[in-house]
CSV table of C-alpha atoms in Angstrom, one decimal:
chain,number,residue,atom,x,y,z
A,1,UNK,CA,-4.7,3.1,12.1
A,2,UNK,CA,-7.4,1.3,14.2
A,3,UNK,CA,-7.8,4.5,16.3
A,4,UNK,CA,-8.1,6.6,13.1
A,5,UNK,CA,-4.7,8.3,13.6
A,6,UNK,CA,-2.7,9.4,10.6
A,7,UNK,CA,0.3,7.2,9.7
A,8,UNK,CA,3.2,8.1,7.3
A,9,UNK,CA,5.6,6.0,5.2
A,10,UNK,CA,7.4,5.9,1.9
A,11,UNK,CA,8.2,3.3,-0.8
A,12,UNK,CA,11.6,1.8,-0.3
A,13,UNK,CA,13.2,0.3,-3.4
A,14,UNK,CA,16.8,0.1,-2.4
A,15,UNK,CA,17.9,-3.3,-1.0
A,16,UNK,CA,21.2,-1.9,0.3
A,17,UNK,CA,22.0,-3.0,3.9
A,18,UNK,CA,23.0,0.6,4.6
A,19,UNK,CA,19.6,1.9,3.8
A,20,UNK,CA,17.4,0.9,6.8
A,21,UNK,CA,19.5,2.8,9.3
A,22,UNK,CA,19.2,5.9,7.2
A,23,UNK,CA,15.5,5.4,6.7
A,24,UNK,CA,15.0,5.2,10.5
A,25,UNK,CA,16.2,8.8,10.7
A,26,UNK,CA,13.0,9.9,9.0
A,27,UNK,CA,10.8,8.9,11.9
A,28,UNK,CA,8.4,6.9,9.7
A,29,UNK,CA,5.6,4.7,11.0
A,30,UNK,CA,6.1,2.2,8.2
A,31,UNK,CA,7.8,1.4,5.0
A,32,UNK,CA,6.1,0.2,1.8
A,33,UNK,CA,7.8,-2.7,0.0
A,34,UNK,CA,6.5,-3.3,-3.4
A,35,UNK,CA,6.8,-6.8,-5.0
A,36,UNK,CA,4.2,-6.0,-7.6
A,37,UNK,CA,6.3,-3.6,-9.7
A,38,UNK,CA,9.8,-4.2,-8.3
A,39,UNK,CA,12.1,-7.2,-8.7
A,40,UNK,CA,12.6,-8.8,-5.3
A,41,UNK,CA,13.1,-12.4,-4.3
A,42,UNK,CA,11.7,-14.0,-1.1
A,43,UNK,CA,15.1,-14.0,0.6
A,44,UNK,CA,15.6,-10.2,0.0
A,45,UNK,CA,12.1,-9.5,1.1
A,46,UNK,CA,12.4,-11.4,4.3
A,47,UNK,CA,15.7,-9.7,5.2
A,48,UNK,CA,14.1,-6.3,4.6
A,49,UNK,CA,11.0,-7.1,6.6
A,50,UNK,CA,13.0,-8.4,9.5
A,51,UNK,CA,15.4,-5.5,9.5
A,52,UNK,CA,12.8,-2.8,9.4
A,53,UNK,CA,10.8,-4.6,12.1
A,54,UNK,CA,13.9,-4.7,14.3
A,55,UNK,CA,14.2,-1.0,13.9
A,56,UNK,CA,10.7,-0.4,14.9
A,57,UNK,CA,9.3,0.4,11.5
A,58,UNK,CA,6.4,-1.7,10.2
A,59,UNK,CA,7.0,-3.3,6.8
A,60,UNK,CA,3.9,-3.3,4.6
A,61,UNK,CA,4.3,-5.4,1.5
A,62,UNK,CA,2.4,-5.1,-1.7
A,63,UNK,CA,2.1,-8.6,-3.1
A,64,UNK,CA,2.3,-9.2,-6.9
A,65,UNK,CA,-1.4,-10.0,-7.4
A,66,UNK,CA,-4.4,-10.4,-5.1
A,67,UNK,CA,-3.9,-14.0,-4.2
A,68,UNK,CA,-4.0,-15.5,-0.7
A,69,UNK,CA,-0.9,-17.7,-1.3
A,70,UNK,CA,1.1,-14.5,-2.2
A,71,UNK,CA,-0.3,-12.9,1.0
A,72,UNK,CA,0.9,-15.9,3.0
A,73,UNK,CA,4.4,-15.7,1.5
A,74,UNK,CA,4.7,-12.0,2.5
A,75,UNK,CA,3.4,-12.7,6.0
A,76,UNK,CA,5.8,-15.6,6.4
A,77,UNK,CA,8.6,-13.2,5.3
A,78,UNK,CA,7.9,-11.0,8.3
A,79,UNK,CA,5.5,-8.4,6.8
A,80,UNK,CA,3.4,-6.5,9.3
A,81,UNK,CA,0.7,-6.5,6.7
A,82,UNK,CA,0.0,-6.7,3.0
A,83,UNK,CA,-1.5,-4.5,0.3
A,84,UNK,CA,-3.2,-6.5,-2.4
A,85,UNK,CA,-3.2,-4.8,-5.9
A,86,UNK,CA,-6.2,-4.2,-8.1
A,87,UNK,CA,-8.9,-5.7,-5.9
A,88,UNK,CA,-12.4,-5.4,-7.4
A,89,UNK,CA,-14.6,-8.0,-5.6
A,90,UNK,CA,-15.7,-9.0,-2.1
A,91,UNK,CA,-14.6,-12.6,-2.9
A,92,UNK,CA,-11.0,-11.4,-3.4
A,93,UNK,CA,-11.0,-9.6,-0.1
A,94,UNK,CA,-12.5,-12.6,1.7
A,95,UNK,CA,-9.8,-14.9,0.4
A,96,UNK,CA,-7.1,-12.4,1.5
A,97,UNK,CA,-8.7,-12.1,4.9
A,98,UNK,CA,-8.3,-15.8,5.3
A,99,UNK,CA,-4.6,-15.5,4.6
A,100,UNK,CA,-3.9,-12.5,6.8
A,101,UNK,CA,-6.5,-12.6,9.6
A,102,UNK,CA,-7.1,-16.4,10.0
A,103,UNK,CA,-3.5,-17.7,9.7
A,104,UNK,CA,-2.4,-20.5,9.8
A,105,UNK,CA,-5.7,-22.1,8.7
A,106,UNK,CA,-6.0,-23.3,5.1
A,107,UNK,CA,-8.1,-25.6,3.0
A,108,UNK,CA,-11.7,-26.6,3.5
A,109,UNK,CA,-11.9,-25.6,7.1
A,110,UNK,CA,-10.7,-22.1,6.3
A,111,UNK,CA,-13.2,-21.8,3.5
A,112,UNK,CA,-16.1,-22.8,5.6
A,113,UNK,CA,-15.2,-20.2,8.2
A,114,UNK,CA,-14.8,-17.5,5.6
A,115,UNK,CA,-18.2,-18.4,4.2
A,116,UNK,CA,-19.7,-18.3,7.6
A,117,UNK,CA,-21.0,-21.9,7.6
A,118,UNK,CA,-18.7,-22.9,10.4
A,119,UNK,CA,-17.3,-21.1,13.4
A,120,UNK,CA,-13.9,-21.8,15.0
A,121,UNK,CA,-13.9,-23.9,18.1
A,122,UNK,CA,-13.5,-21.7,21.2
A,123,UNK,CA,-9.8,-22.6,21.7
A,124,UNK,CA,-9.1,-22.1,18.0
A,125,UNK,CA,-10.9,-18.8,18.0
A,126,UNK,CA,-8.9,-17.4,20.8
A,127,UNK,CA,-5.7,-18.7,19.2
A,128,UNK,CA,-6.5,-17.1,15.8
A,129,UNK,CA,-7.3,-13.8,17.4
A,130,UNK,CA,-4.1,-13.7,19.4
A,131,UNK,CA,-1.9,-15.1,16.5
A,132,UNK,CA,-3.2,-12.5,14.0
A,133,UNK,CA,-3.8,-9.6,16.4
A,134,UNK,CA,-1.4,-7.2,14.7
A,135,UNK,CA,-1.7,-8.4,11.1
A,136,UNK,CA,-2.8,-5.6,8.7
A,137,UNK,CA,-4.9,-6.2,5.6
A,138,UNK,CA,-5.1,-3.4,3.0
A,139,UNK,CA,-6.4,-3.6,-0.6
A,140,UNK,CA,-5.7,-1.3,-3.5
A,141,UNK,CA,-8.7,0.6,-4.9
A,142,UNK,CA,-7.7,1.5,-8.4
A,143,UNK,CA,-10.5,0.9,-10.9
A,144,UNK,CA,-14.1,1.8,-11.7
A,145,UNK,CA,-15.3,-1.7,-10.8
A,146,UNK,CA,-13.6,-1.4,-7.4
A,147,UNK,CA,-15.4,2.0,-6.8
A,148,UNK,CA,-18.7,0.4,-7.8
A,149,UNK,CA,-18.1,-2.5,-5.3
A,150,UNK,CA,-16.6,-0.2,-2.6
A,151,UNK,CA,-19.5,-0.4,-0.1
A,152,UNK,CA,-19.4,-4.2,-0.1
A,153,UNK,CA,-15.6,-4.3,0.0
A,154,UNK,CA,-15.6,-2.1,3.1
A,155,UNK,CA,-18.1,-4.3,4.8
A,156,UNK,CA,-15.7,-7.3,4.8
A,157,UNK,CA,-14.7,-8.1,8.4
A,158,UNK,CA,-11.0,-7.6,9.2
A,159,UNK,CA,-10.3,-5.1,6.4
A,160,UNK,CA,-8.0,-2.5,7.9
A,161,UNK,CA,-7.4,-0.1,5.0
A,162,UNK,CA,-8.0,0.8,1.3
A,163,UNK,CA,-5.1,2.2,-0.6
A,164,UNK,CA,-5.7,4.3,-3.7
A,165,UNK,CA,-3.6,3.6,-6.7
A,166,UNK,CA,-3.7,6.9,-8.5
A,167,UNK,CA,-2.2,6.0,-11.9
A,168,UNK,CA,-4.3,2.9,-12.5
A,169,UNK,CA,-7.4,4.7,-11.1
A,170,UNK,CA,-7.0,7.7,-13.4
A,171,UNK,CA,-6.7,5.3,-16.4
A,172,UNK,CA,-9.7,3.3,-15.4
A,173,UNK,CA,-11.7,6.5,-15.1
A,174,UNK,CA,-10.7,7.6,-18.6
A,175,UNK,CA,-8.6,10.5,-17.5
A,176,UNK,CA,-5.0,9.1,-17.5
A,177,UNK,CA,-2.6,11.0,-15.3
A,178,UNK,CA,-5.0,13.9,-15.0
A,179,UNK,CA,-4.7,14.0,-11.2
A,180,UNK,CA,-6.5,17.3,-10.8
A,181,UNK,CA,-9.4,16.3,-13.1
A,182,UNK,CA,-12.9,16.6,-11.4
A,183,UNK,CA,-13.6,12.9,-12.1
A,184,UNK,CA,-10.4,11.9,-10.3
A,185,UNK,CA,-11.0,14.3,-7.4
A,186,UNK,CA,-14.5,13.0,-7.0
A,187,UNK,CA,-13.3,9.4,-6.8
A,188,UNK,CA,-10.7,10.2,-4.2
A,189,UNK,CA,-13.2,12.1,-2.1
A,190,UNK,CA,-15.7,9.2,-2.4
A,191,UNK,CA,-13.2,6.6,-1.3
A,192,UNK,CA,-12.1,8.7,1.7
A,193,UNK,CA,-15.6,9.5,2.8
A,194,UNK,CA,-16.9,5.9,2.5
A,195,UNK,CA,-13.8,4.3,4.1
A,196,UNK,CA,-13.7,6.5,7.1
A,197,UNK,CA,-17.4,6.2,7.7
A,198,UNK,CA,-16.9,2.4,7.7
A,199,UNK,CA,-14.0,2.8,10.2
A,200,UNK,CA,-11.5,1.7,7.6
A,201,UNK,CA,-8.2,3.5,6.9
A,202,UNK,CA,-8.1,5.5,3.6
A,203,UNK,CA,-4.6,5.9,2.1
A,204,UNK,CA,-2.8,6.8,-1.1
A,205,UNK,CA,0.7,6.3,-2.6
A,206,UNK,CA,1.4,9.7,-4.2
A,207,UNK,CA,4.1,12.0,-5.5
A,208,UNK,CA,2.2,14.5,-7.7
A,209,UNK,CA,1.3,17.2,-5.3
A,210,UNK,CA,1.7,17.7,-1.6
A,211,UNK,CA,-1.0,20.4,-1.6
A,212,UNK,CA,-3.5,17.7,-2.7
A,213,UNK,CA,-2.4,15.3,0.0
A,214,UNK,CA,-2.9,18.0,2.7
A,215,UNK,CA,-6.4,18.6,1.5
A,216,UNK,CA,-7.2,14.9,1.4
A,217,UNK,CA,-5.8,14.6,4.9
A,218,UNK,CA,-8.2,17.3,6.0
A,219,UNK,CA,-11.0,15.3,4.5
A,220,UNK,CA,-10.1,12.3,6.6
A,221,UNK,CA,-7.3,10.4,4.7
A,222,UNK,CA,-5.1,8.9,7.3
A,223,UNK,CA,-2.4,6.8,5.5
A,224,UNK,CA,0.2,8.5,3.4
A,225,UNK,CA,2.9,6.8,1.4
A,226,UNK,CA,4.9,9.7,0.2
A,227,UNK,CA,6.9,9.1,-3.0
A,228,UNK,CA,9.9,6.7,-2.8
A,229,UNK,CA,13.6,6.7,-2.3
A,230,UNK,CA,13.9,6.5,-6.1
A,231,UNK,CA,11.7,9.5,-6.9
A,232,UNK,CA,13.4,11.5,-4.1
A,233,UNK,CA,16.8,10.8,-5.6
A,234,UNK,CA,15.7,11.8,-9.1
A,235,UNK,CA,14.0,15.0,-8.0
A,236,UNK,CA,16.8,16.2,-5.6
A,237,UNK,CA,19.6,15.3,-8.0
A,238,UNK,CA,17.8,16.9,-11.0
A,239,UNK,CA,17.2,20.0,-9.0
A,240,UNK,CA,20.8,20.4,-7.8
A,241,UNK,CA,22.4,19.5,-11.1
A,242,UNK,CA,20.1,21.9,-12.9
A,243,UNK,CA,21.1,24.7,-10.5
A,244,UNK,CA,24.8,24.0,-11.1
A,245,UNK,CA,24.4,23.8,-14.9
A,246,UNK,CA,22.4,27.0,-15.1
A,247,UNK,CA,25.0,28.9,-13.0
A,248,UNK,CA,27.8,27.6,-15.3
A,249,UNK,CA,26.0,28.1,-18.5
A,250,UNK,CA,25.7,24.5,-19.5
A,251,UNK,CA,22.7,23.1,-21.4
A,252,UNK,CA,20.6,20.6,-19.4
A,253,UNK,CA,20.0,17.4,-21.2
A,254,UNK,CA,16.3,16.5,-21.5
A,255,UNK,CA,15.4,13.1,-20.0
A,256,UNK,CA,12.5,10.8,-19.4
A,257,UNK,CA,11.7,10.7,-15.7
A,258,UNK,CA,8.1,9.8,-15.5
A,259,UNK,CA,7.6,7.1,-12.9
A,260,UNK,CA,4.4,5.1,-12.5
A,261,UNK,CA,4.0,2.9,-9.4
């Protein structure tokens, strides 16, 4: 990511102990573990983070809300980095930076360093740099206010990436689920262009059109979270059962399979 290379992952929902070994066969750079929308306790999360790390796959955890304490919990669990949802202000990013990039500092000393009124002592500065060298800080851009504040957000030191939340962004723009609407397309292109110009990774979690992802990659997007184990299961099973039922003359049952993450 720091070199601008493209990285690829998927959302993992299954907590089965059999799953990590199967996921490793995909050759992914990272897995996306979502504690915002999925029910997962701290013990489960830590086992998943440690297991995927041991297999050489970086676990990136989306925390429930953009709070530095939640970021600390995820990092303590073994996350390689965090994604903070629905970030809209520089102040939110600065607080998250403290939890991810200036660990283990807390309290007034951390706040003074974040505000720039105090610098770490030389030994502390070296320690913090080494201690947090590989920690990754990513924030979700998924609203009009976030777009309006994007230039300032991208200027926060230590921000590694912005991750587009397509469903929430489309709703905030007034074109819900219209992922090929000109307003949505313009917002995506703006985020990619501004993030890459600032040396920040631009990414998306998407499962509505591989053709769009390819085009965004050509524009400079370099972090792809492709679908999830759940959506892959639904699509593949629906496709194969549909083929069987059609061949045997059975009527397919209509179902509700819209998934928003």
